[in-house]
Structures are given as C-alpha cells and as structure tokens.
PDB file of C-alpha atoms in Angstrom:
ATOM      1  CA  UNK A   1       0.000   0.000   0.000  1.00 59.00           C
ATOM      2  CA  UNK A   2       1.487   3.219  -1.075  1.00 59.00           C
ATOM      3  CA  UNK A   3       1.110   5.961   1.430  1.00 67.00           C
ATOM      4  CA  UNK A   4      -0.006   9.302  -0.381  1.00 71.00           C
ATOM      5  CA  UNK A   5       1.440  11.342   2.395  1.00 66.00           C
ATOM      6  CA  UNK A   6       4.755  10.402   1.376  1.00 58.00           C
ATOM      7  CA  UNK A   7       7.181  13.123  -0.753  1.00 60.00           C
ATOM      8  CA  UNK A   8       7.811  10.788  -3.158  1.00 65.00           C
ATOM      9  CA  UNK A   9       4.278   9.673  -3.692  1.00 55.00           C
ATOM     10  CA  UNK A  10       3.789  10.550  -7.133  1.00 71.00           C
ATOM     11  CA  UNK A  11       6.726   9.007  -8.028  1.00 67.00           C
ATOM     12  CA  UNK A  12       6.154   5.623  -6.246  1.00 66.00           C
ATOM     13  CA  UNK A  13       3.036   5.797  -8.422  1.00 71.00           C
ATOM     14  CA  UNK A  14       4.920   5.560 -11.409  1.00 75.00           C
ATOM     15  CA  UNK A  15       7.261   2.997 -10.062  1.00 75.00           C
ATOM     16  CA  UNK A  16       4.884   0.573  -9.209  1.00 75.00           C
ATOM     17  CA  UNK A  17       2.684   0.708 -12.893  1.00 79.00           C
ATOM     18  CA  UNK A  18       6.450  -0.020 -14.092  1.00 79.00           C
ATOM     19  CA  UNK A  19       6.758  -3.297 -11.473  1.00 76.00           C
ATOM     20  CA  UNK A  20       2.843  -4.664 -12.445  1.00 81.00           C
ATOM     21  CA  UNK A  21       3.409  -4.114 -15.679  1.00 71.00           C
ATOM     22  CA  UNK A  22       6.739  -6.313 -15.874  1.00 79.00           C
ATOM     23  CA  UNK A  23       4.986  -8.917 -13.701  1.00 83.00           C
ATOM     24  CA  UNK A  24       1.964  -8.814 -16.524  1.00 87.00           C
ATOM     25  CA  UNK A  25       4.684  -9.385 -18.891  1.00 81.00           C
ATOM     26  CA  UNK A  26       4.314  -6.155 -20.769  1.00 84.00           C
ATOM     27  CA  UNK A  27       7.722  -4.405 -19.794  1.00 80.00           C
ATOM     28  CA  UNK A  28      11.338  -6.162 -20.924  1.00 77.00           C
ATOM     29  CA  UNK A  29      13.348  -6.436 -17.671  1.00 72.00           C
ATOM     30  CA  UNK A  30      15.427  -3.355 -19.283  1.00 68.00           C
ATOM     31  CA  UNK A  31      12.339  -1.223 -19.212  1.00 65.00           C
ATOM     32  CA  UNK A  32      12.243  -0.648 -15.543  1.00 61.00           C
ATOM     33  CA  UNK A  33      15.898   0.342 -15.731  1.00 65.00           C
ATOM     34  CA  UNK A  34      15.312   2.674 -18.706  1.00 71.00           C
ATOM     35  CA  UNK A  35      12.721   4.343 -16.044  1.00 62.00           C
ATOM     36  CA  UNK A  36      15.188   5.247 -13.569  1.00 61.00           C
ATOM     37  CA  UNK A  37      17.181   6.562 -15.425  1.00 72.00           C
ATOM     38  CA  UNK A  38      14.766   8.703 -16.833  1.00 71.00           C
ATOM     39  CA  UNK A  39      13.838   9.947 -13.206  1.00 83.00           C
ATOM     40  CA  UNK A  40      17.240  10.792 -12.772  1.00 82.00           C
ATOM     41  CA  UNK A  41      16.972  13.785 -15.352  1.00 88.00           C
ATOM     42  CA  UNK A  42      13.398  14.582 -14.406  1.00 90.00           C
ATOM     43  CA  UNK A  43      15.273  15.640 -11.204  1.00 88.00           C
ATOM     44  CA  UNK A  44      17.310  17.588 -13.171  1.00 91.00           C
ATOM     45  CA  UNK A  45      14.794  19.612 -14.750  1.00 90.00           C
ATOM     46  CA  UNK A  46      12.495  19.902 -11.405  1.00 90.00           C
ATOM     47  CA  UNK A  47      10.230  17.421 -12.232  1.00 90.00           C
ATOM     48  CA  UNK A  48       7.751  20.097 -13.943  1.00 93.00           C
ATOM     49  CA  UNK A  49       6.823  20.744 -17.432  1.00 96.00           C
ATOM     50  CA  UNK A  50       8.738  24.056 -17.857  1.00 96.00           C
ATOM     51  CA  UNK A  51       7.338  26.825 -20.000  1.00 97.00           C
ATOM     52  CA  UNK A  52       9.547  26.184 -23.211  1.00 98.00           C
ATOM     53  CA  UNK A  53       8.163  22.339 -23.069  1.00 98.00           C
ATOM     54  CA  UNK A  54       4.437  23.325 -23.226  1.00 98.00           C
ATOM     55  CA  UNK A  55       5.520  25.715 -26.170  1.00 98.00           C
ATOM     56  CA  UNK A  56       6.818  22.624 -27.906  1.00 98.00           C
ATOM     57  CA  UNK A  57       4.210  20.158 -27.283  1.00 98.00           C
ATOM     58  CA  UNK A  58       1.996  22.975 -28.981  1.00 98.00           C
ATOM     59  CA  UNK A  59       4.128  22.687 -32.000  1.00 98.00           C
ATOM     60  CA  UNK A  60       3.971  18.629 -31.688  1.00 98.00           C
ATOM     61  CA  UNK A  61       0.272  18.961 -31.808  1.00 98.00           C
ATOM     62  CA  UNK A  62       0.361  21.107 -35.108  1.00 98.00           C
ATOM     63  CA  UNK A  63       2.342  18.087 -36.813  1.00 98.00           C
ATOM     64  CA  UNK A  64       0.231  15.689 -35.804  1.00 98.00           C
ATOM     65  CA  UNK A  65      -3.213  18.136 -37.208  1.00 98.00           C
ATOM     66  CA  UNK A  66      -1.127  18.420 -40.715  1.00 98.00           C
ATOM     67  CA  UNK A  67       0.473  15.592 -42.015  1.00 98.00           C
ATOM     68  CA  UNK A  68      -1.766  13.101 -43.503  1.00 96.00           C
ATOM     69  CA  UNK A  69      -0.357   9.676 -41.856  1.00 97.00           C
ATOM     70  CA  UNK A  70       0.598  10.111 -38.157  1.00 98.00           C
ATOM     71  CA  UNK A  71       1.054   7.261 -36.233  1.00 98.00           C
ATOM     72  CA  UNK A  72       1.657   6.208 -32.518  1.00 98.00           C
ATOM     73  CA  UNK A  73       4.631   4.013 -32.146  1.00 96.00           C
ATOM     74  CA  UNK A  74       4.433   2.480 -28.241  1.00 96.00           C
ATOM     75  CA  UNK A  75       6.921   0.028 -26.490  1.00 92.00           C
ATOM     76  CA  UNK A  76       6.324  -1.799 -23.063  1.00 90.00           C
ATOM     77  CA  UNK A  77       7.481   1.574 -20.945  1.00 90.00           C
ATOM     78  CA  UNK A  78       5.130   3.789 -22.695  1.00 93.00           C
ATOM     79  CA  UNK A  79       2.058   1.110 -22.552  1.00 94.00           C
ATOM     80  CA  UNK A  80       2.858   0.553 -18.947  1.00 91.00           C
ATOM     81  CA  UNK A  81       2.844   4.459 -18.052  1.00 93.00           C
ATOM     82  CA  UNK A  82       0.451   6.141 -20.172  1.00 95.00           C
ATOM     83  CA  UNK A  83      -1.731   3.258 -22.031  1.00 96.00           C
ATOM     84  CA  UNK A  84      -5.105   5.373 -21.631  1.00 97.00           C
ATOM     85  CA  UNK A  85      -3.677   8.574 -23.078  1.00 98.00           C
ATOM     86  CA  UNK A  86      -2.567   7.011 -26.218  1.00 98.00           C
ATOM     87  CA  UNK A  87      -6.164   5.513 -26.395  1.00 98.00           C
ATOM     88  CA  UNK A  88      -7.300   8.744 -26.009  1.00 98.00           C
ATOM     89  CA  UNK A  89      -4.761  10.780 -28.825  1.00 98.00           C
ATOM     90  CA  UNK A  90      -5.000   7.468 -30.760  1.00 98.00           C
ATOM     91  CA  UNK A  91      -9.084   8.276 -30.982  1.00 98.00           C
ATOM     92  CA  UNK A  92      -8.957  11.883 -30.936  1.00 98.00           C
ATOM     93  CA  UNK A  93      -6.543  12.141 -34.316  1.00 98.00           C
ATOM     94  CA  UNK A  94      -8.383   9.013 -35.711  1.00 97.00           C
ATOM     95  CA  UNK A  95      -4.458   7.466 -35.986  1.00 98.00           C
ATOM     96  CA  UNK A  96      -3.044   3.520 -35.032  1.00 98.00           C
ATOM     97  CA  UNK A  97      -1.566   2.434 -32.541  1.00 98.00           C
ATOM     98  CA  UNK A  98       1.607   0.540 -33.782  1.00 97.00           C
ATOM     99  CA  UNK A  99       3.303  -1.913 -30.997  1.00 96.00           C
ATOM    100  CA  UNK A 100       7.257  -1.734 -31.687  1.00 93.00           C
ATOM    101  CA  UNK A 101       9.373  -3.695 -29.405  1.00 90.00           C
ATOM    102  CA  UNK A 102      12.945  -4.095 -28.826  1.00 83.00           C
ATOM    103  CA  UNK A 103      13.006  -7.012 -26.624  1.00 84.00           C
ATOM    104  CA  UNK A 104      10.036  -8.452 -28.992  1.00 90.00           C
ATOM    105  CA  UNK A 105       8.691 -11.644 -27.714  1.00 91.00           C
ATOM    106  CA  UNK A 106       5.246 -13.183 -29.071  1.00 93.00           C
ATOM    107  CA  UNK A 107       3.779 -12.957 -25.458  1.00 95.00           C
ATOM    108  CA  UNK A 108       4.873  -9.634 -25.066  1.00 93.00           C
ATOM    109  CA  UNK A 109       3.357  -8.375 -28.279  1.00 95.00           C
ATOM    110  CA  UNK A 110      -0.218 -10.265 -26.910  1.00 96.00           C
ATOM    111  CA  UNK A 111       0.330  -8.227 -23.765  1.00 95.00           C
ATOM    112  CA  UNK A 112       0.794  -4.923 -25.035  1.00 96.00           C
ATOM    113  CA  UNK A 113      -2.132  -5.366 -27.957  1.00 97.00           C
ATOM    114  CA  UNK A 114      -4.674  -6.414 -25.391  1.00 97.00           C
ATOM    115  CA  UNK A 115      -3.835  -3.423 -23.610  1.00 97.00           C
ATOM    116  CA  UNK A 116      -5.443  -1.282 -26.341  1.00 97.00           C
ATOM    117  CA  UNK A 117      -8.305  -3.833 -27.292  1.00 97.00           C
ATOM    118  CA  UNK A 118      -9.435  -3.151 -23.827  1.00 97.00           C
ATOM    119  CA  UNK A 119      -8.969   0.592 -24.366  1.00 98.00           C
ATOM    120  CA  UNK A 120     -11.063   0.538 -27.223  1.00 97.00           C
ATOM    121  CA  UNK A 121      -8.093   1.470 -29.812  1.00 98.00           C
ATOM    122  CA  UNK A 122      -9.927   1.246 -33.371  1.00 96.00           C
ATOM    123  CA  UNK A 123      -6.604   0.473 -35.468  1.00 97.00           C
ATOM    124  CA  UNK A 124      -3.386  -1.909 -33.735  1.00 98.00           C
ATOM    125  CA  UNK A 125      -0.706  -2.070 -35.812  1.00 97.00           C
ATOM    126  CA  UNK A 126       2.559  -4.328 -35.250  1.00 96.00           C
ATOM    127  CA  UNK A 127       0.971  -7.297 -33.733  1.00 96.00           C
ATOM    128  CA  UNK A 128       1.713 -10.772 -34.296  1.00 94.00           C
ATOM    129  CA  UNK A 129      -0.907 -11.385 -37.055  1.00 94.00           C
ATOM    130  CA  UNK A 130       0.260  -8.419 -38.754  1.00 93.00           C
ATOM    131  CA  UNK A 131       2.348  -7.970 -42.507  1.00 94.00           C
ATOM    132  CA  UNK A 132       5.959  -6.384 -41.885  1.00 91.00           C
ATOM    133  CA  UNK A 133       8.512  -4.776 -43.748  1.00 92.00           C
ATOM    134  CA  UNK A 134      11.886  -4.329 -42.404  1.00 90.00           C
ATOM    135  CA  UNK A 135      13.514  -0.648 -41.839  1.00 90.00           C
ATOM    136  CA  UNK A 136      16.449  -0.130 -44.595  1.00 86.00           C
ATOM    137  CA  UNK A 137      19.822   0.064 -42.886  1.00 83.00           C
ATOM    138  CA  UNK A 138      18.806  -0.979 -39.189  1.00 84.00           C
ATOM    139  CA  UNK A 139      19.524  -4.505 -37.711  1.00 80.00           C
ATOM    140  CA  UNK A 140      17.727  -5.856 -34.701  1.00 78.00           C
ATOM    141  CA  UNK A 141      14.323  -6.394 -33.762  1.00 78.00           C
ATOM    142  CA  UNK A 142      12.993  -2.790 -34.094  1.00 78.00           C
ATOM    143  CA  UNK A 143      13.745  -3.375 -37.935  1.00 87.00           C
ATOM    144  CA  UNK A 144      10.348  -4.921 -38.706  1.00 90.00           C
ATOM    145  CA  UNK A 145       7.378  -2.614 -39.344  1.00 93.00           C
ATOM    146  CA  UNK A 146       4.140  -2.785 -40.277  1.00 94.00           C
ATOM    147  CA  UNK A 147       3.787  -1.979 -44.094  1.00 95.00           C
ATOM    148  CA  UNK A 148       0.375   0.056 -43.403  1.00 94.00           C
ATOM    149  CA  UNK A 149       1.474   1.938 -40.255  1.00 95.00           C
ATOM    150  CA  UNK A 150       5.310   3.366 -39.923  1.00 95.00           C
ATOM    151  CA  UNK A 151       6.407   2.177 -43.575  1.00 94.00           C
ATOM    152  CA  UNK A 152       3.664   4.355 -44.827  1.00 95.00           C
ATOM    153  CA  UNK A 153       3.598   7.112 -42.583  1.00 96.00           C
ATOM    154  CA  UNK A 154       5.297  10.325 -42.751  1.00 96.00           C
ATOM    155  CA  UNK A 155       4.808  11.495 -38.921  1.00 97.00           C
ATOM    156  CA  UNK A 156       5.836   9.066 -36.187  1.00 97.00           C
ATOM    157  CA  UNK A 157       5.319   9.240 -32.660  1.00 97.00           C
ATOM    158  CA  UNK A 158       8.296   7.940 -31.185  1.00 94.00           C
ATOM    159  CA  UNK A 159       8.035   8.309 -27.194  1.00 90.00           C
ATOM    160  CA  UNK A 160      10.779   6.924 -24.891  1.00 78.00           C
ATOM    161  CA  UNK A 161      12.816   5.467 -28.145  1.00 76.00           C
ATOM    162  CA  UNK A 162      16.327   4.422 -28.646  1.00 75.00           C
ATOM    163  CA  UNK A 163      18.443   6.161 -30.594  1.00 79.00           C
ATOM    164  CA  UNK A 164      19.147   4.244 -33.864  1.00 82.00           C
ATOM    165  CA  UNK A 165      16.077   3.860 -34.629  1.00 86.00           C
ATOM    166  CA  UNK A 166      14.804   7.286 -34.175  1.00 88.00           C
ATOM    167  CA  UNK A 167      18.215   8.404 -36.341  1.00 90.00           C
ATOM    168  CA  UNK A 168      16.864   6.248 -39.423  1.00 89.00           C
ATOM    169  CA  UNK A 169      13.483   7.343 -39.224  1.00 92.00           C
ATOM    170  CA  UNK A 170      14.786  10.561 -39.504  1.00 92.00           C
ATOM    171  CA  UNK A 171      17.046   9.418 -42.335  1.00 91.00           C
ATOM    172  CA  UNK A 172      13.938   8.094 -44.189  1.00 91.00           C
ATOM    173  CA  UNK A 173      12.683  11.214 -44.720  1.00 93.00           C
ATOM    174  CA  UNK A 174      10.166  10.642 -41.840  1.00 95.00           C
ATOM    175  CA  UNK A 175       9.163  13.135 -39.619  1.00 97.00           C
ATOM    176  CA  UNK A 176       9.362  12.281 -35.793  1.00 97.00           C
ATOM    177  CA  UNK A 177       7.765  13.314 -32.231  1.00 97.00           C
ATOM    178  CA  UNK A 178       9.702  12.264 -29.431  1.00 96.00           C
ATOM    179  CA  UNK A 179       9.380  12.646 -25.943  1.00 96.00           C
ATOM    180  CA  UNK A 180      12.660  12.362 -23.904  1.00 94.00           C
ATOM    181  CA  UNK A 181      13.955  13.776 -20.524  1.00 93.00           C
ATOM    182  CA  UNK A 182      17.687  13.486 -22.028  1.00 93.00           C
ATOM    183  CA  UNK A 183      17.841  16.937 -24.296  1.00 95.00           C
ATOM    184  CA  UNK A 184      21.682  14.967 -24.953  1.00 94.00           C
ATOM    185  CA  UNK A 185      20.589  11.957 -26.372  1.00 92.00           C
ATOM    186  CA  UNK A 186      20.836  10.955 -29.744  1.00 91.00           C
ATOM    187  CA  UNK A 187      16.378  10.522 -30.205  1.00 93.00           C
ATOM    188  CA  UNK A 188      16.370  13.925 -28.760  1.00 95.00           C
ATOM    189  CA  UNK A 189      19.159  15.330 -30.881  1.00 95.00           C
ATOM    190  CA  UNK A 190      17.519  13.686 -34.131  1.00 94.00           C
ATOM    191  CA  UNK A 191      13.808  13.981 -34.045  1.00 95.00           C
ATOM    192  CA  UNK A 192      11.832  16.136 -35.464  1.00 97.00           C
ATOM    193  CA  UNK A 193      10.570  17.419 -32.420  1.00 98.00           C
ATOM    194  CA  UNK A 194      11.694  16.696 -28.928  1.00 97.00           C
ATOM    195  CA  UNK A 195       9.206  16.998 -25.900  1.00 98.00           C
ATOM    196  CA  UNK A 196      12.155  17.258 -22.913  1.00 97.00           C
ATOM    197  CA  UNK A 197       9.515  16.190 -20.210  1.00 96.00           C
ATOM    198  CA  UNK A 198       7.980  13.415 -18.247  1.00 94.00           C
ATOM    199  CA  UNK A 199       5.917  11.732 -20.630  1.00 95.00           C
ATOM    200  CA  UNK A 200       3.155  11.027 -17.683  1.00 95.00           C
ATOM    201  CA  UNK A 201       3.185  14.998 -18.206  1.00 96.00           C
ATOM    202  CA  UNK A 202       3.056  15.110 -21.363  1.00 97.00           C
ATOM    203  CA  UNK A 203       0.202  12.948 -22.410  1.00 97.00           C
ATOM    204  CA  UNK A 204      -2.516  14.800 -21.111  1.00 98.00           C
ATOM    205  CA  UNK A 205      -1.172  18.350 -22.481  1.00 98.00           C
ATOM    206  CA  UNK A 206      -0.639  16.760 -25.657  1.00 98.00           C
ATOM    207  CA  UNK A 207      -3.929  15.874 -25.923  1.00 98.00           C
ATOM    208  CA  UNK A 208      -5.202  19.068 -24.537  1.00 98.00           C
ATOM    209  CA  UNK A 209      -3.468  21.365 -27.033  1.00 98.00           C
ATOM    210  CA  UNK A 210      -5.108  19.163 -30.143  1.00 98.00           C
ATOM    211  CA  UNK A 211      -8.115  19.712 -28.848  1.00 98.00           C
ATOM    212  CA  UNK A 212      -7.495  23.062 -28.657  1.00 98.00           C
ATOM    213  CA  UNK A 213      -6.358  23.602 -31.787  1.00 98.00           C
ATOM    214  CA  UNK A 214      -8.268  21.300 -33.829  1.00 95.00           C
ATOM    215  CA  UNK A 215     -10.326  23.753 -35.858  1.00 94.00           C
ATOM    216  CA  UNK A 216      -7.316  26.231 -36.452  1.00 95.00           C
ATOM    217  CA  UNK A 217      -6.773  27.353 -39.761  1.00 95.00           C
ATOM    218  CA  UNK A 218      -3.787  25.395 -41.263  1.00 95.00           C
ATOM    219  CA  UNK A 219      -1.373  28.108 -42.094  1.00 96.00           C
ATOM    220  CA  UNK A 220      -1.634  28.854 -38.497  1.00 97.00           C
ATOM    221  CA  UNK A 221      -0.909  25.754 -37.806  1.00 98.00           C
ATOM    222  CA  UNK A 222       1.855  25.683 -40.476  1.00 98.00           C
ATOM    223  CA  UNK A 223       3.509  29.104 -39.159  1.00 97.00           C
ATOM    224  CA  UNK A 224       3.771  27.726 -35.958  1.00 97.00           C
ATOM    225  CA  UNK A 225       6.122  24.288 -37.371  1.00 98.00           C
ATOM    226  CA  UNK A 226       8.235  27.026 -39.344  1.00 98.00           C
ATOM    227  CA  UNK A 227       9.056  28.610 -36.412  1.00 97.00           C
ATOM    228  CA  UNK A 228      10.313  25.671 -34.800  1.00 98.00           C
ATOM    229  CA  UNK A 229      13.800  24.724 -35.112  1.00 98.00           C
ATOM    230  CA  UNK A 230      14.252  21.353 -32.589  1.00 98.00           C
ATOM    231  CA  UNK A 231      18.198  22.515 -31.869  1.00 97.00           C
ATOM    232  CA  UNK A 232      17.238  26.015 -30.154  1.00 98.00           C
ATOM    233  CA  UNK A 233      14.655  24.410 -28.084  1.00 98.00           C
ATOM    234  CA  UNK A 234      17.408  21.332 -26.943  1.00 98.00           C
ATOM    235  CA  UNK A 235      19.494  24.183 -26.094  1.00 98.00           C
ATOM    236  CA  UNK A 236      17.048  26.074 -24.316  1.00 97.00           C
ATOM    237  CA  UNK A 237      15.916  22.949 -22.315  1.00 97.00           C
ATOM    238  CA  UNK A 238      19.987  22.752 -21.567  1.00 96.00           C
ATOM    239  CA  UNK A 239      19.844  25.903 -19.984  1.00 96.00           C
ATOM    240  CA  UNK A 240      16.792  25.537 -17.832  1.00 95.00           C
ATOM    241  CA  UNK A 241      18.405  22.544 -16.179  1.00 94.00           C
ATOM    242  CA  UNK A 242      21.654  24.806 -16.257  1.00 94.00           C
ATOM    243  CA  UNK A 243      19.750  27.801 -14.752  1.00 92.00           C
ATOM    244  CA  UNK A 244      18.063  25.602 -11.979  1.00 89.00           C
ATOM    245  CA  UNK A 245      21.693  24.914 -10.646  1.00 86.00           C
ATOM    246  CA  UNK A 246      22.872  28.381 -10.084  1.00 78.00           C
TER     247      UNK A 246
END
C-alpha cells in the first residue's frame, strides 16, 4: 500500500505501474531500468513541465493536425505508463496504434495489444498477425514494421525510443515526435521534435493542445512548425536545467 502522504508519492506511483506491468509481462526487464534513469533527469529539470516544453508540445500537436499519416509508435514503458492517453490521442486524431518492441517476444506483443483492445483502440498495428517490412539500414528487432502503419507514414510518434532507430526514421525522410527527458541523447538530438519532459506529463497536455487547436486554420498551424527549429529548443531545455543549478 502506497502511502499518499509520502514526498515521493507521485513518483512511487509511477514505479509501481512499471513493477505490475513487468509482472503482466508487458515491460522487458530493461524497461524498468530505462525508467530510472529517466527519473534521474526529471530531477534535473524539477520534475515540472517548464514553460519552453508546453511551447513545444503545442508545436507537436500542429504536426500531428497536418500531415496526412501520423502514427503512434508504443513500447512496453510507454504502454505501462500512459496506455489510456494514447487511447485517447490514438481516438482523438483518428491514428493507429503501432506496438514496436525491442526485446520483442510473441507474449509480449499479446500483452501490449490487449492493452489497447481493452482501451477501445480502433486500429493496432505491429501485432503478431500483422504484414511487416523491415527498416532499410537498421539490424535488430525494431527493424520490422508494419507496411500500413510506420512504412507508410510520414509522422511518427516515437516516445521513450532508442536512438538508432529514431536516427533512421529521420534518415527516411520521416518526420518524428519524441518525448525524452535526455535533451543529450541521440532521439532527442535527431527527431523532429523533442518533448524534454515526463511523458506522464506530457500525455494529457498533448492531448489538450489538439483539442485546442483542432479547428485552427492550417497556415496557423503551419507558421507555428516554421518557427520551430528542434536545436534552439534542446538548447534552451539545456539551460533551464543549467539555470536551476545556479
């Protein structure tokens, strides 16, 4: 029993989803150390969304409003943390779900799809029944896509991803969302966009700002992408966690 009174409640929250869902076999034995390390540079940046974040998860939702093929690519971390929220995106955008595992095990991908069949997710992508192609130029498991979800699409939602992959994505000529509390690593340093947050923040501002800008006028919408350039905001997420030590 977790005691809500404790300062690290919130936090022990989190932790625990990561333990149930390795014991449900949804989460690699890696995954739960991928989460500390995570927490480790939430620390750094305060463990709040800071003000250039919600600026750029404004600029994620315009991507995912004007290109014509979005789609969600989840692993076990992100299905054991914030399951319901891609539901919710996943039906908001009318966009799959595509399951995309490293340490990709039949009963793992079973796991992770009934997940989202219980969350009412209209379109599941990457499953065991489903047609892949492999990724040009990248060995290992991640290779293998599914030909009507990431082969085809030209935005990717890439949350709590490893770095090669995310680089040859990028490569590809796709364009990529990311969400990753390391503004250093090489997914933040190559995606499209990079959302330096928790992603159990993230979510439910993500989904907020489509909502709220779901009946914009395009060039607004296309004004605010221009604007972007993914470098200047890693650098300005460098100095907020620089700023916060001084």
């Amino acid at each position: 029993m977790l005691n809500k009174d404790h300062p690290r409640y919130q936090s022990l929250v989190y932790r625990d989803k990561i333990v149930k869902a390795h014991e449900k076999g949804i989460l690699a034995n890696s995954g739960m150390i991928a989460h500390g390390r995570g927490e480790t540079f939430d620390y750094l940046i305060g463990e709040e969304t800071t003000l250039n974040s919600k600026n750029t998860i404004d600029v994620a939702a315009c991507y995912f409003l004007t290109r014509k093929n979005p789609v969600l690519s989840v692993n076990g971390n992100t299905t054991a943390l914030v399951a319901e929220e891609v539901a919710t995106l996943s039906k908001l955008l009318d966009i799959p779900v595509e399951i995309n595992l490293y340490y990709r095990t039949p009963e793992r991908v079973k796991n992770i799809e009934k997940v989202y069949n219980e969350l009412n997710v209209n379109e599941i992508l990457g499953t065991n029944e489903d047609e892949f192609i492999d990724t040009p130029d990248l060995n290992g498991p991640r290779s293998p896509v599914s030909i009507e979800g990431i082969n085809k699409s030209d935005l990717i939602f890439i949350p709590l991803e490893d770095g090669d992959r995310a680089e040859k994505l990028v490569q590809l000529g796709k364009e990529t969302v990311n969400i990753d509390l390391n503004p250093l690593s090489r997914t933040a340093q190559t995606s499209t966009v990079t959302i330096v947050d928790n992603i159990v923040r993230v979510m439910p501002l993500l989904i907020k700002s489509v909502e709220n800008l779901m009946n914009s006028n395009k060039k607004e919408l296309l004004d605010k992408i221009d604007k972007f350039n993914n470098k200047e905001n890693l650098n300005t997420a460098i100095q907020d966690i620089i700023q916060r030590f001084k």
